[in-house]
CSV table of C-alpha atoms in Angstrom, one decimal:
chain,number,residue,atom,x,y,z
A,252,MET,CA,130.4,88.5,97.3
A,253,ILE,CA,129.2,90.7,100.2
A,254,MET,CA,126.7,93.5,100.1
A,255,GLU,CA,127.2,96.8,101.7
A,256,GLU,CA,127.5,96.8,105.5
A,257,GLU,CA,124.7,98.0,107.7
A,258,VAL,CA,125.8,99.7,110.9
A,259,LEU,CA,123.3,99.9,113.6
A,260,TRP,CA,125.4,101.4,116.4
A,261,LYS,CA,128.6,103.4,116.0
A,262,PRO,CA,129.2,105.7,119.0
A,263,LEU,CA,132.4,107.9,118.7
A,264,GLY,CA,133.2,106.2,115.4
A,265,LEU,CA,133.4,102.8,117.0
A,266,LYS,CA,131.6,100.1,115.0
A,267,LEU,CA,129.9,98.2,117.8
A,268,ILE,CA,126.9,96.6,116.2
A,269,SER,CA,126.8,96.0,112.4
A,270,PHE,CA,125.9,93.4,109.9
A,271,LYS,CA,126.7,92.3,106.3
A,272,LYS,CA,124.3,90.3,104.1
A,273,LEU,CA,126.0,87.8,101.9
A,274,GLU,CA,125.1,87.2,98.3
A,275,ASP,CA,123.2,84.0,99.2
A,276,GLY,CA,121.1,85.8,101.7
A,277,GLU,CA,122.9,84.8,104.9
A,278,ILE,CA,123.6,87.5,107.5
A,279,VAL,CA,126.8,87.8,109.4
A,280,GLY,CA,127.6,90.1,112.3
A,281,THR,CA,130.7,92.4,111.9
A,282,GLY,CA,130.5,94.7,114.9
A,283,PHE,CA,132.6,94.4,118.1
A,284,LEU,CA,129.5,93.7,120.3
A,285,ASN,CA,127.7,91.4,117.8
A,286,PRO,CA,128.7,88.3,119.8
A,287,VAL,CA,127.1,89.9,122.9
A,288,LEU,CA,124.0,90.7,120.9
A,289,ASP,CA,123.7,87.1,119.9
A,290,ARG,CA,123.7,86.0,123.5
A,291,PHE,CA,120.8,88.4,124.3
A,292,SER,CA,118.9,87.6,121.1
A,293,LEU,CA,115.7,87.2,123.2
A,294,PHE,CA,115.7,90.8,124.3
A,295,THR,CA,116.5,92.0,120.8
A,296,MET,CA,113.6,90.0,119.4
A,297,LEU,CA,111.2,91.4,122.1
A,298,TYR,CA,112.4,94.9,121.4
A,299,PHE,CA,111.7,94.7,117.6
A,300,GLN,CA,108.4,93.0,118.1
A,301,ALA,CA,107.3,95.6,120.7
A,302,LYS,CA,108.3,98.3,118.2
A,303,PHE,CA,106.1,96.8,115.5
A,304,TYR,CA,103.1,96.4,117.8
A,305,LYS,CA,103.4,100.0,119.1
A,306,GLN,CA,103.5,101.3,115.5
A,307,TYR,CA,100.2,99.5,114.6
A,308,SER,CA,98.5,99.7,118.0
A,309,ASP,CA,95.3,101.1,116.3
A,310,LEU,CA,95.0,98.6,113.4
A,311,ALA,CA,92.1,96.6,114.8
A,312,GLN,CA,90.4,95.1,117.9
A,313,TRP,CA,89.4,91.5,118.6
A,314,ASN,CA,87.1,90.9,121.6
A,315,GLY,CA,88.4,94.2,123.1
A,316,LYS,CA,92.1,93.3,122.6
A,317,MET,CA,94.6,95.1,120.4
A,318,VAL,CA,95.5,93.6,117.0
A,319,SER,CA,98.6,94.9,115.2
A,320,ASN,CA,99.0,92.0,112.8
A,321,THR,CA,96.1,89.9,111.6
A,322,PHE,CA,98.3,86.8,111.3
A,323,ALA,CA,99.4,87.0,115.0
A,324,PRO,CA,97.1,86.5,118.0
A,325,PRO,CA,95.6,89.6,119.7
A,326,VAL,CA,97.8,91.3,122.3
A,327,GLY,CA,97.1,90.0,125.7
A,328,SER,CA,95.1,86.9,124.5
A,329,ARG,CA,95.8,83.4,125.7
A,330,PRO,CA,97.2,82.3,122.3
A,331,GLN,CA,99.6,85.2,122.4
A,332,PHE,CA,100.9,84.2,125.8
A,333,ARG,CA,101.3,80.6,124.4
A,334,ALA,CA,103.4,82.1,121.6
A,335,LEU,CA,105.5,84.2,123.9
A,336,LYS,CA,106.1,81.2,126.1
A,337,ALA,CA,107.3,79.1,123.2
A,338,LEU,CA,109.6,81.9,122.0
A,339,VAL,CA,111.1,82.4,125.4
A,340,LYS,CA,111.7,78.7,125.8
A,341,SER,CA,113.3,78.5,122.4
A,342,HIS,CA,115.8,81.2,123.2
A,343,ILE,CA,116.6,79.9,126.7
A,344,PHE,CA,116.9,76.3,125.9
A,345,ARG,CA,118.2,76.8,122.3
A,346,VAL,CA,115.5,74.3,121.1
A,347,SER,CA,112.8,75.5,118.7
A,348,PHE,CA,109.2,75.1,119.7
A,349,PRO,CA,106.6,75.5,116.9
A,350,LEU,CA,104.1,78.4,116.8
A,351,VAL,CA,102.3,77.8,113.5
A,352,MET,CA,100.8,74.8,111.7
A,353,THR,CA,99.8,75.2,108.0
A,354,PHE,CA,97.3,72.4,107.2
A,355,ALA,CA,96.3,71.6,103.7
A,356,VAL,CA,92.9,70.0,104.4
A,357,THR,CA,92.4,69.0,100.7
A,358,TYR,CA,94.1,69.3,97.3
A,359,LYS,CA,90.8,69.5,95.5
A,360,CYS,CA,90.5,72.9,93.8
A,361,GLN,CA,88.4,74.7,91.2
A,362,CYS,CA,91.4,76.5,89.8
A,363,ARG,CA,94.0,75.3,87.4
A,364,CYS,CA,97.0,77.4,88.2
A,365,PRO,CA,100.2,76.7,86.2
A,366,HIS,CA,102.3,77.9,89.2
A,367,CYS,CA,100.4,75.9,91.9
A,368,SER,CA,102.7,75.2,94.9
A,369,ALA,CA,100.6,72.1,95.7
A,370,ALA,CA,101.2,70.6,92.3
A,371,HIS,CA,102.5,67.0,92.3
A,372,HIS,CA,101.1,66.5,95.8
A,373,VAL,CA,97.9,64.9,94.6
A,374,ARG,CA,97.7,61.1,94.9
A,375,SER,CA,94.9,59.0,93.5
A,376,ASN,CA,95.7,55.9,95.5
A,377,ILE,CA,95.5,57.4,99.0
A,378,GLU,CA,92.5,59.0,100.8
A,379,GLU,CA,92.9,62.4,102.3
A,380,LEU,CA,92.8,62.7,106.1
A,381,SER,CA,89.4,61.9,107.5
A,382,THR,CA,87.6,64.2,109.9
A,383,GLU,CA,88.8,62.2,112.9
A,384,GLU,CA,92.4,62.1,111.6
A,385,ALA,CA,92.3,65.8,111.1
A,386,LYS,CA,91.0,66.4,114.6
A,387,ARG,CA,93.7,64.2,116.0
A,388,LEU,CA,96.2,66.3,114.1
A,389,ILE,CA,94.8,69.5,115.6
A,390,ASP,CA,95.0,67.9,119.1
A,391,GLU,CA,98.6,66.9,118.7
A,392,SER,CA,99.5,70.3,117.3
A,393,LEU,CA,97.9,72.1,120.2
A,394,ASP,CA,99.8,69.7,122.6
A,395,LEU,CA,103.0,70.7,120.8
A,396,GLY,CA,102.3,74.3,121.8
A,397,ILE,CA,101.2,76.0,118.5
A,398,SER,CA,99.1,79.2,118.7
A,399,VAL,CA,98.2,79.6,115.0
A,400,ILE,CA,96.6,77.2,112.6
A,401,ALA,CA,96.4,78.2,109.0
A,402,PHE,CA,94.0,76.1,106.9
A,403,THR,CA,94.9,75.9,103.2
A,404,GLY,CA,94.8,73.6,100.2
A,405,GLY,CA,93.9,73.2,97.4
A,406,GLY,CA,90.7,74.9,98.0
A,407,PRO,CA,89.9,74.4,101.7
A,408,LEU,CA,86.3,75.5,101.3
A,409,VAL,CA,85.7,72.5,99.0
A,410,ARG,CA,86.1,70.2,102.0
A,411,LYS,CA,82.7,69.8,103.5
A,412,ASP,CA,83.9,69.5,107.1
A,413,ILE,CA,86.1,72.6,107.1
A,414,PHE,CA,83.7,74.5,109.3
A,415,GLU,CA,83.7,71.7,111.8
A,416,LEU,CA,87.5,71.6,111.8
A,417,ILE,CA,87.8,75.3,112.4
A,418,SER,CA,85.2,75.1,115.2
A,419,TYR,CA,87.0,72.2,116.8
A,420,VAL,CA,90.2,74.3,117.4
A,421,ASN,CA,90.4,75.4,121.0
A,422,LYS,CA,90.3,79.2,120.6
A,423,ARG,CA,91.8,79.7,124.0
A,424,LYS,CA,94.9,78.1,122.6
A,425,ALA,CA,95.1,79.1,119.0
A,426,ILE,CA,93.6,81.4,116.3
A,427,CYS,CA,92.5,80.1,112.9
A,428,HIS,CA,93.3,81.5,109.5
A,429,LEU,CA,92.0,80.4,106.1
A,430,PHE,CA,93.8,80.8,102.7
A,431,THR,CA,91.3,80.6,99.8
A,432,ASN,CA,90.8,81.5,96.2
A,433,GLY,CA,87.5,83.1,97.2
A,434,LEU,CA,85.2,81.3,94.8
A,435,LEU,CA,83.0,79.9,97.5
A,436,LEU,CA,82.7,83.0,99.7
A,437,ASN,CA,78.9,83.1,99.4
A,438,ASP,CA,76.6,84.3,102.2
A,439,GLU,CA,76.0,80.9,103.6
A,440,ASN,CA,79.7,80.0,103.8
A,441,VAL,CA,80.7,83.3,105.2
A,442,GLN,CA,78.2,82.9,108.0
A,443,LYS,CA,79.5,79.4,108.8
A,444,LEU,CA,83.0,80.7,109.0
A,445,ALA,CA,82.0,83.4,111.4
A,446,ASP,CA,80.0,80.9,113.5
A,447,ALA,CA,83.1,78.6,113.6
A,448,GLY,CA,85.2,81.3,115.0
A,449,LEU,CA,87.6,82.1,112.1
A,450,TYR,CA,90.0,84.8,113.0
A,451,SER,CA,91.2,86.0,109.6
A,452,LEU,CA,90.9,85.1,105.9
A,453,PHE,CA,93.6,85.5,103.3
A,454,LEU,CA,92.4,85.9,99.7
A,455,SER,CA,95.1,84.6,97.2
A,456,LEU,CA,95.6,87.0,94.3
A,457,ASP,CA,98.1,86.6,91.5
A,458,SER,CA,97.6,90.1,90.1
A,459,PRO,CA,95.9,93.4,91.0
A,460,TYR,CA,94.3,93.3,87.6
A,461,PRO,CA,91.1,91.1,87.4
A,462,GLU,CA,91.6,89.9,83.8
A,463,GLU,CA,95.2,88.8,84.5
A,464,HIS,CA,94.3,87.0,87.7
A,465,ASN,CA,91.3,85.2,86.2
A,466,ARG,CA,93.4,84.1,83.2
A,467,MET,CA,96.2,82.7,85.5
A,468,ARG,CA,93.7,80.8,87.7
A,469,GLY,CA,91.6,79.6,84.7
A,470,VAL,CA,88.3,80.7,86.3
A,471,PRO,CA,86.3,83.6,84.8
A,472,GLY,CA,85.0,86.1,87.4
A,473,LEU,CA,87.1,84.6,90.2
A,474,PHE,CA,88.7,88.0,91.1
A,475,GLU,CA,85.4,89.7,91.5
A,476,LYS,CA,83.8,86.9,93.6
A,477,GLY,CA,86.8,86.9,95.9
A,478,VAL,CA,86.8,90.6,96.5
A,479,GLU,CA,83.0,90.6,97.0
A,480,GLY,CA,83.5,87.8,99.6
A,481,LEU,CA,86.0,89.9,101.6
A,482,GLN,CA,83.4,92.6,102.1
A,483,LYS,CA,80.9,90.0,103.4
A,484,LEU,CA,83.6,88.7,105.8
A,485,LYS,CA,84.3,92.2,107.1
A,486,SER,CA,80.6,92.7,107.9
A,487,LYS,CA,80.8,89.6,110.1
A,488,GLY,CA,83.8,90.9,112.1
A,489,ILE,CA,86.4,88.5,110.4
A,490,PHE,CA,89.8,90.1,109.6
A,491,VAL,CA,90.5,90.1,105.9
A,492,ALA,CA,93.9,90.2,104.1
A,493,LEU,CA,95.4,89.6,100.7
A,494,SER,CA,98.0,87.0,100.0
A,495,SER,CA,100.2,87.5,96.9
A,496,TYR,CA,103.8,87.2,95.7
A,497,ALA,CA,106.5,89.1,94.0
A,498,THR,CA,108.2,87.8,90.8
A,499,ARG,CA,111.3,89.1,89.1
A,500,SER,CA,109.5,90.3,86.0
A,501,GLY,CA,106.6,91.7,88.0
A,502,THR,CA,108.8,93.6,90.3
A,503,VAL,CA,110.4,95.3,87.3
A,504,LYS,CA,106.9,96.6,86.5
A,505,GLY,CA,106.2,97.6,90.1
A,506,ILE,CA,103.3,95.0,90.4
A,507,TYR,CA,103.9,94.6,94.1
A,508,LYS,CA,103.2,98.4,94.6
A,509,LYS,CA,100.0,98.1,92.5
A,510,MET,CA,99.0,95.2,94.7
A,511,TYR,CA,99.5,97.3,97.9
A,512,GLU,CA,97.5,100.2,96.4
A,513,PHE,CA,94.7,97.8,95.6
A,514,ALA,CA,94.8,96.4,99.2
A,515,GLN,CA,94.4,100.0,100.4
A,516,LYS,CA,91.5,100.6,98.0
A,517,ILE,CA,89.4,97.7,99.2
A,518,GLY,CA,90.2,98.2,102.9
A,519,VAL,CA,91.9,95.0,104.0
A,520,GLN,CA,94.0,94.9,107.2
A,521,ASN,CA,97.1,93.2,105.8
A,522,LEU,CA,98.9,92.3,102.6
A,523,VAL,CA,101.2,89.2,102.8
A,524,LEU,CA,103.7,89.4,100.0
A,525,PHE,CA,105.7,86.2,99.5
A,526,ASP,CA,108.9,86.0,97.4
A,527,ASN,CA,108.4,83.9,94.3
A,528,VAL,CA,109.7,80.6,95.6
A,529,PRO,CA,110.4,77.8,93.0
A,530,THR,CA,108.2,75.0,94.2
A,531,GLY,CA,105.3,72.8,93.2
A,532,ALA,CA,104.7,73.1,89.4
A,533,MET,CA,107.6,75.6,89.1
A,534,MET,CA,110.1,73.7,91.2
A,535,ARG,CA,112.7,73.6,88.5
A,536,ASP,CA,112.1,77.1,87.2
A,537,THR,CA,114.2,79.7,89.1
A,538,SER,CA,113.9,82.4,86.4
A,539,GLU,CA,111.3,84.4,88.4
A,540,MET,CA,113.2,84.4,91.7
A,541,LEU,CA,113.9,87.9,92.9
A,542,THR,CA,117.3,89.3,92.5
A,543,LYS,CA,119.1,90.6,95.6
A,544,ASP,CA,118.6,94.2,94.4
A,545,GLN,CA,114.8,93.5,94.0
A,546,ARG,CA,114.6,92.1,97.5
A,547,GLU,CA,116.3,95.2,98.9
A,548,GLU,CA,113.9,97.3,96.9
A,549,ILE,CA,110.9,95.5,98.5
A,550,ILE,CA,112.6,95.8,102.0
A,551,ASP,CA,112.9,99.5,101.6
A,552,TYR,CA,109.3,99.8,100.4
A,553,THR,CA,108.1,97.7,103.4
A,554,THR,CA,110.2,99.8,105.8
A,555,ASN,CA,108.8,103.0,104.4
A,556,ILE,CA,105.2,101.8,104.9
A,557,PHE,CA,106.0,100.8,108.5
A,558,ASN,CA,107.7,104.1,109.3
A,559,GLN,CA,104.8,106.1,108.0
A,560,ARG,CA,102.3,103.8,109.8
A,561,MET,CA,100.4,103.2,106.5
A,562,LYS,CA,97.6,100.8,106.4
A,563,PRO,CA,97.2,98.0,105.6
A,564,THR,CA,100.3,96.5,107.1
A,565,LEU,CA,102.7,94.9,104.6
A,566,SER,CA,104.2,91.6,105.6
A,567,SER,CA,106.8,90.9,103.0
A,568,GLN,CA,108.9,87.8,103.0
A,569,ALA,CA,111.8,90.0,101.7
A,570,TRP,CA,111.6,92.1,104.9
A,571,GLN,CA,111.3,89.0,107.1
A,572,ASN,CA,114.6,87.7,105.7
A,573,SER,CA,116.2,91.1,106.2
A,574,ILE,CA,118.6,92.2,108.9
A,575,GLU,CA,115.8,93.8,110.8
A,576,GLY,CA,113.6,90.8,110.3
A,577,TYR,CA,116.3,88.5,111.6
A,578,LEU,CA,116.8,90.7,114.7
A,579,GLY,CA,113.0,90.5,115.2
A,580,GLY,CA,113.2,86.8,115.5
A,581,ILE,CA,111.9,85.9,112.0
A,582,GLY,CA,114.2,84.9,109.1
A,583,CYS,CA,113.3,81.5,107.6
A,584,VAL,CA,110.4,80.1,109.7
A,585,ALA,CA,110.3,76.7,108.0
A,586,GLY,CA,111.0,73.9,110.5
A,587,CYS,CA,111.8,76.5,113.1
A,588,ILE,CA,108.5,78.0,114.3
A,589,GLN,CA,106.3,76.5,111.5
A,590,TYR,CA,105.5,73.2,109.9
A,591,TYR,CA,103.2,72.1,107.2
A,592,VAL,CA,100.9,69.0,107.0
A,593,SER,CA,99.7,67.7,103.7
A,594,ALA,CA,96.2,66.5,103.0
A,595,TYR,CA,97.5,62.9,103.4
A,596,GLY,CA,99.2,63.6,106.8
A,597,GLU,CA,102.8,64.0,105.6
A,598,VAL,CA,104.8,66.6,107.6
A,599,THR,CA,107.2,69.1,105.9
A,600,PRO,CA,109.0,72.2,107.1
A,601,CYS,CA,106.7,74.6,105.2
A,602,ASP,CA,104.2,74.5,102.4
A,603,PHE,CA,106.9,75.5,99.9
A,604,THR,CA,109.4,72.8,101.0
A,605,PRO,CA,108.7,69.5,99.3
A,606,LEU,CA,110.5,67.3,101.8
A,607,SER,CA,108.6,64.8,104.0
A,608,PHE,CA,109.9,64.0,107.5
A,609,GLY,CA,107.2,61.5,108.3
A,610,SER,CA,103.4,60.9,108.4
A,611,ILE,CA,101.1,61.4,111.3
A,612,ARG,CA,99.3,58.3,110.1
A,613,GLU,CA,102.4,56.3,111.1
A,614,GLU,CA,103.8,58.1,114.1
A,615,PRO,CA,103.1,60.9,116.6
A,616,LEU,CA,103.6,64.5,115.4
A,617,LYS,CA,105.9,65.2,118.3
A,618,LYS,CA,108.3,62.6,117.1
A,619,ILE,CA,108.3,63.9,113.5
A,620,TRP,CA,108.9,67.4,114.8
A,621,LYS,CA,111.9,66.3,116.8
A,622,ARG,CA,113.3,64.4,113.8
A,623,MET,CA,112.9,67.6,111.7
A,624,ARG,CA,114.6,69.8,114.2
A,625,SER,CA,117.5,67.3,114.6
A,626,HIS,CA,118.2,67.1,110.9
A,627,PRO,CA,121.4,68.9,109.7
A,628,ALA,CA,119.5,71.1,107.4
A,629,TYR,CA,117.1,72.3,110.1
A,630,LYS,CA,118.9,72.1,113.4
A,631,HIS,CA,120.2,75.7,113.0
A,632,ARG,CA,118.3,78.9,112.6
A,633,SER,CA,118.5,80.3,109.0
A,634,GLN,CA,118.3,84.0,108.3
A,635,PHE,CA,117.2,83.4,104.7
A,636,CYS,CA,114.5,81.3,103.0
A,637,ARG,CA,116.1,77.9,102.5
A,638,MET,CA,114.1,77.2,99.4
A,639,GLN,CA,115.8,80.3,97.8
A,640,HIS,CA,119.2,79.4,99.2
A,641,PRO,CA,121.3,78.1,96.3
A,642,LYS,CA,123.2,75.6,98.5
A,643,PHE,CA,120.0,74.2,100.0
A,644,ARG,CA,118.5,73.8,96.6
A,645,HIS,CA,121.6,72.0,95.3
A,646,ALA,CA,121.6,69.6,98.3
A,647,TYR,CA,117.9,68.9,98.7
A,648,ILE,CA,115.8,70.1,95.7
A,649,ASP,CA,118.0,69.4,92.6
A,650,PRO,CA,118.3,65.6,93.3
A,651,ILE,CA,114.6,65.1,93.5
A,652,PRO,CA,113.5,63.1,90.3
A,653,ASN,CA,111.3,65.0,87.9
A,654,ASP,CA,108.6,62.3,88.1
A,655,ALA,CA,108.6,62.1,91.9
A,656,THR,CA,105.4,62.6,93.9
A,657,LEU,CA,105.8,65.3,96.4
A,658,PRO,CA,106.6,65.7,99.2
A,659,PHE,CA,109.8,63.7,98.6
A,660,SER,CA,111.1,61.6,101.5
A,661,VAL,CA,114.1,63.4,103.1
A,662,ASP,CA,115.4,59.9,104.0
A,663,LYS,CA,116.3,59.4,100.3
A,664,LEU,CA,118.7,62.4,100.4
A,665,PRO,CA,122.1,62.7,102.1
A,666,ARG,CA,122.0,64.1,105.7
A,667,VAL,CA,124.2,67.1,105.2
A,668,ASP,CA,124.4,70.7,106.5
A,669,PHE,CA,123.9,72.6,103.3
A,670,ARG,CA,126.0,75.5,104.6
A,671,LYS,CA,129.1,73.3,104.4
A,672,ILE,CA,128.7,72.7,100.6
A,673,LEU,CA,132.0,73.9,99.1
A,674,LYS,CA,131.0,74.3,95.5
A,675,ARG,CA,128.1,73.7,93.2
A,676,PRO,CA,127.6,70.0,92.5
A,677,PRO,CA,127.6,69.7,88.7
A,678,LEU,CA,124.9,67.6,87.1
A,679,LEU,CA,123.9,66.2,90.4
A,680,ARG,CA,120.2,65.8,89.7
A,681,ARG,CA,120.7,64.1,86.3
A,682,LYS,CA,123.2,61.7,87.8
A,683,TYR,CA,120.8,60.9,90.6
A,684,GLU,CA,117.9,60.3,88.2
A,685,TYR,CA,120.2,58.1,86.1
A,686,LEU,CA,121.0,55.9,89.1
A,687,ASN,CA,117.3,55.9,90.1
A,688,ASN,CA,116.4,54.5,86.6
A,689,ILE,CA,119.0,51.8,86.9
A,690,TYR,CA,117.6,50.9,90.3
A,691,ARG,CA,114.0,50.6,88.9
A,692,LYS,CA,115.1,48.4,86.0
A,693,LYS,CA,117.1,46.1,88.2
A,694,THR,CA,114.1,45.8,90.6
A,695,GLU,CA,111.9,44.7,87.7
A,696,ARG,CA,114.5,42.1,86.5
A,697,GLU,CA,115.8,40.7,89.7
A,698,SER,CA,114.4,39.4,93.0
A,699,GLN,CA,117.0,40.9,95.3
A,700,SER,CA,116.0,42.5,98.6
A,701,SER,CA,114.4,45.9,98.0
A,702,SER,CA,116.1,47.3,101.1
A,703,TYR,CA,119.5,46.2,99.7
A,704,GLN,CA,118.7,47.9,96.4
A,705,LYS,CA,117.7,51.1,98.2
A,706,ALA,CA,120.9,51.1,100.2
A,707,LEU,CA,123.0,50.5,97.1
A,708,LEU,CA,121.3,53.4,95.3
A,709,GLN,CA,121.8,55.7,98.2
A,710,LEU,CA,125.4,54.9,98.6
A,711,CYS,CA,126.0,55.5,94.9
A,712,ALA,CA,124.2,58.9,95.1
A,713,LEU,CA,126.3,59.8,98.1
A,714,SER,CA,129.5,58.9,96.3
A,715,LEU,CA,128.5,61.4,93.6
A,716,VAL,CA,128.3,64.3,96.0
A,717,ARG,CA,131.1,63.6,98.4
A,718,SER,CA,133.6,65.3,96.2
A,719,CYS,CA,131.4,68.5,96.3
A,720,TRP,CA,130.2,68.4,99.9
A,721,ASP,CA,132.2,68.8,103.1
A,722,ILE,CA,131.0,65.8,105.0
A,723,SER,CA,132.4,63.0,107.1
A,724,PRO,CA,132.8,60.0,104.7
A,725,LEU,CA,132.3,57.2,107.2
A,726,SER,CA,129.7,58.5,109.7
A,727,GLU,CA,127.5,60.0,107.0
A,728,THR,CA,127.7,57.0,104.7
A,729,ALA,CA,126.7,54.6,107.5
A,730,GLN,CA,123.8,56.9,108.6
A,731,PHE,CA,122.6,57.4,105.0
A,732,ALA,CA,122.8,53.7,104.1
A,733,SER,CA,120.8,52.7,107.1
A,734,THR,CA,117.7,54.5,106.0
């Protein structure tokens, strides 16, 4: 099913540049000049980016330089030049260079959120990255060319050396963000964040209503402490923003609008509004995913705020996955311009995607990034969030066993381009779990080679999906069995 066509340029009745957005979120060009536009995507991206920066040229200043988006480096700064260099190289050489690392410095947290995206990541038998390991990760990330480092968790302020890690980042190369629940934003910690050179802080809010937020997080007074902490940060010159998400039921009630109105009231510079992505504790529950009509509603709301130059800026994931967002070089950033590193050093495409491509404790980050970018699921640019794409979920999320520790190794899944899936694989996850249970029982009873058992299990799993996936039977089987 295809949504209504959006025509961007139609001189003399000729449809030269136009797009249609498919039901699954993918965008296809339908205009006569669309192929030409694709060839000059770099200039299209720069045009839309310049349009945004011009619209919010008076948002803020950082060391005398213009700030139009508190997530992006200041205009004219060295980190911004690094980001532009990476984007230009990506378009010229058709190879993605990362701009952002999201680093979960710890999974320790004071909250008990039933929807936690980091749920099932915690491991009792493995130590989290040490200070020296974390610094090595920062060095390797800067060498890879990133210009933004976002520290998250868990509760990143629970980690004692967080201020040392923020200070360690070379600010001539990258800016630093921190995502937090706000509980530890006391005077002492706020001063330490300022001294460490933090660029901006994002306070995570589930609801614009204090009682609802505190109930969902399981911490009385959390809402109030977080908002109070934002005012302290502003007094120290640190940019402040809210980080929230839009659910299906909440959007019906207009909660995202209430959240924006609250952001205006307390004077933050930005509101980041994610889609409700089924991950972590809610990985199997897709009931709160936005409908396509709801995404379009949020896109229209975001566009209206932009056109009226309203403050704060609204960075909605729905808009980033829109036609305008795609032309502006955004779309799905996972494994394209962003990667996520867990508290144990495992690298995934983003903090919502529970697929591990390797560990920095075992191999260089650059090697892991290249592996991710060469994988069939990530070697192309996606206009729409993969974790909300039904075909991607059928291929890479549904087969993950319910009791698996996350992130799940991508090597245990078939190497397929999810866009080539022809139809929905029926009962795939349950069949995979059934085979996995057989494998475990046989391992306990027999003394056969574990690598042989693993290959046998993987070949069986592949045979289940070959009838549903459009893949080469010989090459894919050989490649899959060799992992």
